[in-house]
Structure formats: C-alpha cells, structure tokens
Amino acid sequence: MLDHFFGEQAVANVYLYSAPLHILIILFEMFYSYSHKKHFYNTKDTLTNIYMACLNYGLDIIMKAFAIGVMFYFYEHRIFDLEYSSVWYWIGVFLLQDFAYYVHHYVDHHSRMFWAVHVTHHNSGYFNITTGFRSPVLQPLYRYLFFSPIAFLGFNPWHIMAAYAIIQIYGTWVHTKTVKSMGILEWILVTPSHHRVHHASNARYLDRNMGMGLIIWDRMFGTFEKEDPNYEEVRFGLTSEIEDKGPLNIVFHEWKDIWRDASQPNLKFSDRLKYIFYPPGWSHTGDFKTSAKLRAEERANRQK
C-alpha cells in the first residue's frame, strides 16, 4: 500500500483516486452556483482551465524522467540517511515539500521570467474549483529544482513528489467562493478565504498568501493578508486584463510583453536583464508599478 501511493507510480495513483472526488466537488459547486444564481462558472473559461491542465500534464509526462533523474542525483549524494519507518520522516517530507512550494511560489510572483509561466494560473476573472486546474503550463520545466534540496537532505524523490501531489489536491479545493471561513483552521491551513486573497487583483491583496497547504509560512515571512469583508469586493484576474484569450496568447502573453519591453531601443544591457528577472511591473522609466509599490500606495491611502 505504501508503494502504491508513495512509489514510482504514486503521483499518477494519487491523481487517479482523487479524480472522482474532484468531479463530485465540481458538480456540487456548479449546482450551488446555478441554484443560487452566483455565476461562478463560465463555459469558455472552464474549458480554458481544462486545456491548460492538459498542456501542463502532457509536459509533466515528457519531463518526468529527466526531472526525477535530477532529484535522484541529489538523493544519491544526500547528507543524511533517513529511515522511512519513522513518523518524523513523513512529517518532515510533507512540511519540507510545503515549504519548498512556498519558496517556489514566492519566486513565481517576484521574478518576471517565472511570473511569465505562473501568470496562466491567474489570468482568469473567475474563481472556482476548476481554476485550480488552470496550471502554469511550463512549470514542469523547472519545478523539480525547488524540490531537489529536499532530496539532498535525504528524502526519497518519489515520496517528495507524492507529498506534492497530495498537497496539490488540497490546494485545488481551496479555489472556491462557496466556503466563507474554516474557523480555527484559518490560523494553520491555506483556506478558501486565504486563497481568494491570493488570486485577487486588488492592490492590497497582490502577492499575498503564497502557501498551498499551510498558511504558517506566510505568517512567518510576512506575506500573509487576511480577507477583509469591510474592504472592497475581491476582483479576480490580472491588474491589466488581456484582450486576446486565444489558445496561444493565453499561455504566452507575458513572454510577448517581456520581449517587447526588453527589446526596446537604447536600453542598457542591465536594464534588459531587469525586464526579465526583476519583479513584474518594474520599468527603467518608473512609469509602471510593482505589486509592492501598489500595496504601499493603497496602505498610505487607507491611513489618511
């Protein structure tokens, strides 16, 4: 049983066994949305979510052998020999995996090159369970690099990826507007309320709540923001909405914008690099604003 859910086919098995539950939850949310006239779903948007999930999963399959090979390279040179039989081993692999995802997610939001990949998860104006499947399509090209340090510490890569899959399933379920609060669990877990903040384009909420399973990392490192019912209504999507939502542009629009900005004439080479690696919103003229700048301005306006 352990090999079934934590062995070589663990990720596929975890996703396979969770599929009926995903379908059930999505159907329930759709029924709730329809019966209460909430308009949580849009057919074209939902199909786009499925399209991106399929692209991501396909690339994941192509990259699997290379990615796991890199992780096993680090595992073969591991610092510690850890016993699988220890309960602390399993607590450790889940905690470290969740923390590694937090770091990964933080980088995705604070370097434009990584944001160009991750933005596909945010470029919808809708927020429902299927939004959790709106994957960063190109993420399998580099995701394993954030998880390799865990293998270097002595955790088996198959166990690391199984923990990732299990936590990701929970992370999918928090993409919903149907759950307002989870009570005391709001202090420990990433909840729908926390994740609505993360997907919001309101200035106050930008780049907040990066966790997938636990919210403790955000509380520890200063990226936490509570959903405020007295604040303006949450707006989902990007700060600047994209007009062309065709199958290619929906995936590559930020890459096209990076090329436009970095290829401007008469730019210093260092500025060209900054357009690629600095936070989204950076510009050499200062005409645009990063999320940190927008949050600071919003905070100053609230304090007046």
Short mmCIF file of C-alpha atoms in Angstrom, two decimals:
data_model
loop_
_atom_site.label_atom_id
_atom_site.label_comp_id
_atom_site.label_asym_id
_atom_site.label_seq_id
_atom_site.Cartn_x
_atom_site.Cartn_y
_atom_site.Cartn_z
CA MET A 1 0.00 0.00 0.00
CA LEU A 2 2.88 2.38 0.81
CA ASP A 3 4.45 1.82 -2.63
CA HIS A 4 1.06 2.30 -4.27
CA PHE A 5 0.74 5.87 -3.01
CA PHE A 6 4.39 6.76 -2.43
CA GLY A 7 6.28 4.71 -5.02
CA GLU A 8 7.18 5.27 -8.66
CA GLN A 9 3.54 5.48 -9.79
CA ALA A 10 2.45 7.39 -6.71
CA VAL A 11 1.62 10.71 -8.39
CA ALA A 12 -0.47 9.03 -11.10
CA ASN A 13 -2.27 6.91 -8.47
CA VAL A 14 -2.97 9.88 -6.21
CA TYR A 15 -4.48 11.84 -9.10
CA LEU A 16 -6.42 8.80 -10.33
CA TYR A 17 -8.01 8.03 -6.97
CA SER A 18 -8.81 11.69 -6.31
CA ALA A 19 -10.49 12.22 -9.71
CA PRO A 20 -13.99 11.03 -8.65
CA LEU A 21 -13.86 13.31 -5.61
CA HIS A 22 -12.79 16.25 -7.80
CA ILE A 23 -15.70 15.60 -10.15
CA LEU A 24 -18.17 15.34 -7.26
CA ILE A 25 -16.99 18.59 -5.67
CA ILE A 26 -17.04 20.46 -9.01
CA LEU A 27 -20.55 19.24 -9.80
CA PHE A 28 -21.72 20.31 -6.34
CA GLU A 29 -20.19 23.77 -6.80
CA MET A 30 -21.75 24.08 -10.25
CA PHE A 31 -25.15 23.11 -8.84
CA TYR A 32 -24.75 25.59 -5.97
CA SER A 33 -23.73 28.33 -8.40
CA TYR A 34 -26.67 27.63 -10.72
CA SER A 35 -29.29 27.22 -7.99
CA HIS A 36 -28.20 30.40 -6.18
CA LYS A 37 -27.58 32.38 -9.40
CA LYS A 38 -23.99 33.07 -8.37
CA HIS A 39 -22.44 32.81 -11.86
CA PHE A 40 -19.23 31.24 -10.57
CA TYR A 41 -18.70 29.40 -13.84
CA ASN A 42 -18.28 30.35 -17.47
CA THR A 43 -18.15 27.63 -20.15
CA LYS A 44 -15.27 29.11 -22.16
CA ASP A 45 -13.26 29.85 -19.03
CA THR A 46 -13.79 26.32 -17.68
CA LEU A 47 -12.69 24.80 -21.00
CA THR A 48 -9.59 27.02 -20.87
CA ASN A 49 -8.83 25.62 -17.40
CA ILE A 50 -9.04 22.07 -18.75
CA TYR A 51 -6.92 23.00 -21.78
CA MET A 52 -4.14 24.37 -19.57
CA ALA A 53 -4.29 21.37 -17.25
CA CYS A 54 -3.85 19.03 -20.22
CA LEU A 55 -0.89 21.02 -21.58
CA ASN A 56 0.75 21.03 -18.15
CA TYR A 57 0.16 17.32 -17.58
CA GLY A 58 1.49 16.46 -21.04
CA LEU A 59 4.70 18.41 -20.44
CA ASP A 60 4.92 16.82 -16.99
CA ILE A 61 4.94 13.36 -18.59
CA ILE A 62 7.63 14.41 -21.07
CA MET A 63 9.80 15.89 -18.31
CA LYS A 64 9.22 13.12 -15.74
CA ALA A 65 12.32 11.00 -16.43
CA PHE A 66 14.67 14.00 -16.54
CA ALA A 67 13.14 15.73 -13.52
CA ILE A 68 13.15 12.66 -11.32
CA GLY A 69 16.67 11.86 -12.55
CA VAL A 70 17.90 15.24 -11.31
CA MET A 71 16.20 14.70 -7.96
CA PHE A 72 17.69 11.22 -7.61
CA TYR A 73 21.13 12.65 -8.40
CA PHE A 74 20.78 14.85 -5.32
CA TYR A 75 19.34 11.93 -3.34
CA GLU A 76 22.35 9.74 -4.19
CA HIS A 77 24.58 12.49 -2.74
CA ARG A 78 22.30 13.04 0.27
CA ILE A 79 23.55 14.41 3.55
CA PHE A 80 21.51 12.12 5.79
CA ASP A 81 20.30 8.51 5.61
CA LEU A 82 16.74 8.73 6.88
CA GLU A 83 14.51 5.84 7.97
CA TYR A 84 11.21 5.56 6.13
CA SER A 85 9.72 3.80 9.15
CA SER A 86 9.95 6.93 11.30
CA VAL A 87 6.84 9.05 11.64
CA TRP A 88 9.14 12.07 11.72
CA TYR A 89 10.35 11.19 8.23
CA TRP A 90 6.81 11.51 6.84
CA ILE A 91 6.06 14.66 8.81
CA GLY A 92 9.34 16.06 7.51
CA VAL A 93 8.69 15.25 3.86
CA PHE A 94 5.27 16.93 3.93
CA LEU A 95 6.48 20.00 5.83
CA LEU A 96 9.56 20.47 3.64
CA GLN A 97 7.57 19.90 0.46
CA ASP A 98 5.02 22.51 1.51
CA PHE A 99 7.79 24.97 2.40
CA ALA A 100 9.58 24.30 -0.90
CA TYR A 101 6.35 25.07 -2.73
CA TYR A 102 6.02 28.32 -0.77
CA VAL A 103 9.53 29.35 -1.88
CA HIS A 104 8.76 28.25 -5.45
CA HIS A 105 5.52 30.23 -5.44
CA TYR A 106 7.21 33.30 -3.95
CA VAL A 107 9.79 33.29 -6.75
CA ASP A 108 7.00 32.86 -9.31
CA HIS A 109 5.48 36.13 -8.14
CA HIS A 110 8.68 38.14 -7.69
CA SER A 111 10.69 37.43 -10.83
CA ARG A 112 9.10 38.31 -14.14
CA MET A 113 10.58 35.34 -16.01
CA PHE A 114 8.92 32.96 -13.57
CA TRP A 115 5.78 35.09 -13.45
CA ALA A 116 5.51 34.67 -17.23
CA VAL A 117 4.98 30.96 -16.55
CA HIS A 118 2.84 31.29 -13.43
CA VAL A 119 0.58 34.04 -14.77
CA THR A 120 -1.52 31.46 -16.63
CA HIS A 121 -2.87 30.37 -13.25
CA HIS A 122 -4.04 33.92 -12.55
CA ASN A 123 -5.34 35.21 -15.87
CA SER A 124 -8.96 34.24 -15.28
CA GLY A 125 -11.61 36.56 -13.94
CA TYR A 126 -13.42 33.58 -12.42
CA PHE A 127 -12.64 31.69 -9.22
CA ASN A 128 -13.95 28.16 -8.79
CA ILE A 129 -12.62 24.64 -8.23
CA THR A 130 -11.66 24.26 -11.89
CA THR A 131 -9.44 27.35 -11.52
CA GLY A 132 -7.19 25.03 -9.51
CA PHE A 133 -6.58 23.10 -12.74
CA ARG A 134 -5.60 26.26 -14.63
CA SER A 135 -1.97 25.22 -14.46
CA PRO A 136 1.24 27.15 -15.12
CA VAL A 137 1.81 25.25 -18.34
CA LEU A 138 5.62 25.43 -18.50
CA GLN A 139 6.25 24.84 -14.80
CA PRO A 140 7.39 21.20 -15.21
CA LEU A 141 10.50 22.56 -16.97
CA TYR A 142 11.95 23.78 -13.67
CA ARG A 143 9.71 22.83 -10.71
CA TYR A 144 11.96 19.92 -9.68
CA LEU A 145 14.85 22.34 -9.00
CA PHE A 146 12.95 23.71 -6.00
CA PHE A 147 12.32 20.19 -4.68
CA SER A 148 15.83 18.80 -5.20
CA PRO A 149 17.21 20.27 -1.94
CA ILE A 150 14.73 18.07 -0.06
CA ALA A 151 16.19 15.03 -1.79
CA PHE A 152 19.68 16.28 -0.92
CA LEU A 153 18.66 16.21 2.75
CA GLY A 154 17.83 12.51 2.41
CA PHE A 155 14.16 12.27 1.41
CA ASN A 156 13.25 9.88 -1.39
CA PRO A 157 12.19 11.79 -4.56
CA TRP A 158 9.17 9.53 -5.07
CA HIS A 159 7.98 10.45 -1.57
CA ILE A 160 8.61 14.15 -2.25
CA MET A 161 6.52 14.11 -5.42
CA ALA A 162 3.77 12.08 -3.77
CA ALA A 163 3.61 14.65 -0.96
CA TYR A 164 3.45 17.38 -3.62
CA ALA A 165 0.54 15.65 -5.38
CA ILE A 166 -1.40 15.16 -2.13
CA ILE A 167 -0.90 18.77 -1.02
CA GLN A 168 -1.75 19.97 -4.52
CA ILE A 169 -5.10 18.18 -4.38
CA TYR A 170 -5.94 20.09 -1.20
CA GLY A 171 -4.66 23.26 -2.87
CA THR A 172 -7.11 22.71 -5.73
CA TRP A 173 -10.08 22.56 -3.38
CA VAL A 174 -9.41 25.98 -1.86
CA HIS A 175 -10.24 27.62 -5.20
CA THR A 176 -13.82 28.32 -4.23
CA LYS A 177 -16.14 31.14 -3.18
CA THR A 178 -18.62 28.79 -1.53
CA VAL A 179 -16.69 28.43 1.78
CA LYS A 180 -16.51 31.68 3.73
CA SER A 181 -14.46 30.61 6.74
CA MET A 182 -12.95 27.45 8.25
CA GLY A 183 -12.85 28.76 11.80
CA ILE A 184 -9.73 28.00 13.84
CA LEU A 185 -8.15 26.26 10.83
CA GLU A 186 -7.72 29.72 9.27
CA TRP A 187 -4.66 30.06 11.54
CA ILE A 188 -2.96 26.90 10.23
CA LEU A 189 -4.15 25.91 6.77
CA VAL A 190 -4.45 27.74 3.48
CA THR A 191 -8.22 28.16 3.28
CA PRO A 192 -10.57 29.35 0.52
CA SER A 193 -10.62 32.75 2.20
CA HIS A 194 -6.81 32.98 2.15
CA HIS A 195 -6.62 31.82 -1.43
CA ARG A 196 -9.26 34.27 -2.64
CA VAL A 197 -6.88 36.95 -1.40
CA HIS A 198 -4.04 35.33 -3.34
CA HIS A 199 -5.99 35.40 -6.62
CA ALA A 200 -7.28 38.93 -6.12
CA SER A 201 -6.09 41.82 -8.28
CA ASN A 202 -6.96 44.42 -5.63
CA ALA A 203 -3.82 46.38 -4.69
CA ARG A 204 -3.99 45.39 -1.01
CA TYR A 205 -4.04 41.68 -1.84
CA LEU A 206 -1.32 41.47 -4.50
CA ASP A 207 1.34 38.78 -3.94
CA ARG A 208 -0.10 37.68 -0.61
CA ASN A 209 -0.77 34.18 0.81
CA MET A 210 1.73 32.08 -1.18
CA GLY A 211 1.22 28.78 0.64
CA MET A 212 -0.55 25.76 -0.80
CA GLY A 213 -1.18 23.58 2.25
CA LEU A 214 -0.12 25.55 5.32
CA ILE A 215 -0.56 29.28 5.88
CA ILE A 216 2.12 29.29 8.59
CA TRP A 217 4.88 30.16 6.09
CA ASP A 218 3.07 33.33 5.06
CA ARG A 219 2.55 34.27 8.70
CA MET A 220 6.24 33.62 9.44
CA PHE A 221 7.68 35.50 6.45
CA GLY A 222 5.34 38.48 6.24
CA THR A 223 3.34 37.59 3.12
CA PHE A 224 0.03 36.94 4.91
CA GLU A 225 -3.04 39.08 4.32
CA LYS A 226 -6.45 38.32 5.76
CA GLU A 227 -9.56 38.65 3.61
CA ASP A 228 -11.34 41.77 4.85
CA PRO A 229 -15.14 41.77 4.46
CA ASN A 230 -15.13 45.55 5.02
CA TYR A 231 -12.66 46.12 2.19
CA GLU A 232 -13.69 46.48 -1.43
CA GLU A 233 -15.05 43.38 -3.18
CA VAL A 234 -12.42 40.92 -4.36
CA ARG A 235 -11.62 41.25 -8.07
CA PHE A 236 -10.12 38.16 -9.67
CA GLY A 237 -7.72 38.13 -12.58
CA LEU A 238 -4.82 40.41 -13.51
CA THR A 239 -4.32 44.10 -12.78
CA SER A 240 -4.28 44.62 -16.56
CA GLU A 241 -6.69 42.30 -18.31
CA ILE A 242 -5.54 40.61 -21.51
CA GLU A 243 -7.73 41.12 -24.57
CA ASP A 244 -6.64 38.15 -26.68
CA LYS A 245 -7.59 34.95 -24.83
CA GLY A 246 -6.85 32.64 -27.74
CA PRO A 247 -5.16 29.27 -27.05
CA LEU A 248 -1.62 30.57 -27.73
CA ASN A 249 -1.82 34.07 -26.28
CA ILE A 250 -3.45 32.86 -23.07
CA VAL A 251 -0.24 30.89 -22.41
CA PHE A 252 2.44 33.17 -23.88
CA HIS A 253 1.11 36.73 -23.45
CA GLU A 254 3.56 37.67 -20.70
CA TRP A 255 6.52 36.32 -22.67
CA LYS A 256 5.47 38.56 -25.55
CA ASP A 257 5.32 41.53 -23.18
CA ILE A 258 8.77 40.73 -21.79
CA TRP A 259 10.17 40.65 -25.32
CA ARG A 260 8.51 43.98 -26.11
CA ASP A 261 9.96 45.62 -23.00
CA ALA A 262 13.43 44.05 -23.07
CA SER A 263 13.95 44.76 -26.78
CA GLN A 264 13.28 48.49 -26.58
CA PRO A 265 15.93 50.56 -28.37
CA ASN A 266 18.69 52.40 -26.49
CA LEU A 267 18.40 50.29 -23.34
CA LYS A 268 21.36 49.41 -21.14
CA PHE A 269 22.08 45.69 -21.10
CA SER A 270 21.49 45.63 -17.35
CA ASP A 271 18.01 47.11 -17.87
CA ARG A 272 17.21 44.45 -20.45
CA LEU A 273 18.08 41.81 -17.84
CA LYS A 274 15.98 43.60 -15.23
CA TYR A 275 12.94 43.43 -17.50
CA ILE A 276 13.43 39.66 -17.49
CA PHE A 277 14.37 38.95 -13.88
CA TYR A 278 13.10 41.85 -11.77
CA PRO A 279 9.55 41.82 -10.33
CA PRO A 280 6.60 42.27 -12.69
CA GLY A 281 5.82 45.96 -13.05
CA TRP A 282 9.43 47.15 -12.95
CA SER A 283 10.41 49.58 -15.68
CA HIS A 284 13.53 51.61 -16.34
CA THR A 285 11.45 54.79 -16.56
CA GLY A 286 9.40 54.17 -13.44
CA ASP A 287 6.18 54.57 -15.43
CA PHE A 288 4.81 51.25 -14.16
CA LYS A 289 4.44 49.92 -10.64
CA THR A 290 5.36 46.66 -8.95
CA SER A 291 2.91 44.99 -6.59
CA ALA A 292 4.96 46.22 -3.61
CA LYS A 293 4.56 49.81 -4.83
CA LEU A 294 0.83 49.37 -5.41
CA ARG A 295 0.35 47.85 -1.95
CA ALA A 296 2.32 50.69 -0.34
CA GLU A 297 0.20 53.32 -2.09
CA GLU A 298 -3.02 51.55 -1.11
CA ARG A 299 -1.84 51.33 2.53
CA ALA A 300 -0.97 55.04 2.57
CA ASN A 301 -4.42 55.92 1.20
CA ARG A 302 -6.12 53.83 3.89
CA GLN A 303 -4.15 55.57 6.63
CA LYS A 304 -5.11 59.07 5.52
#
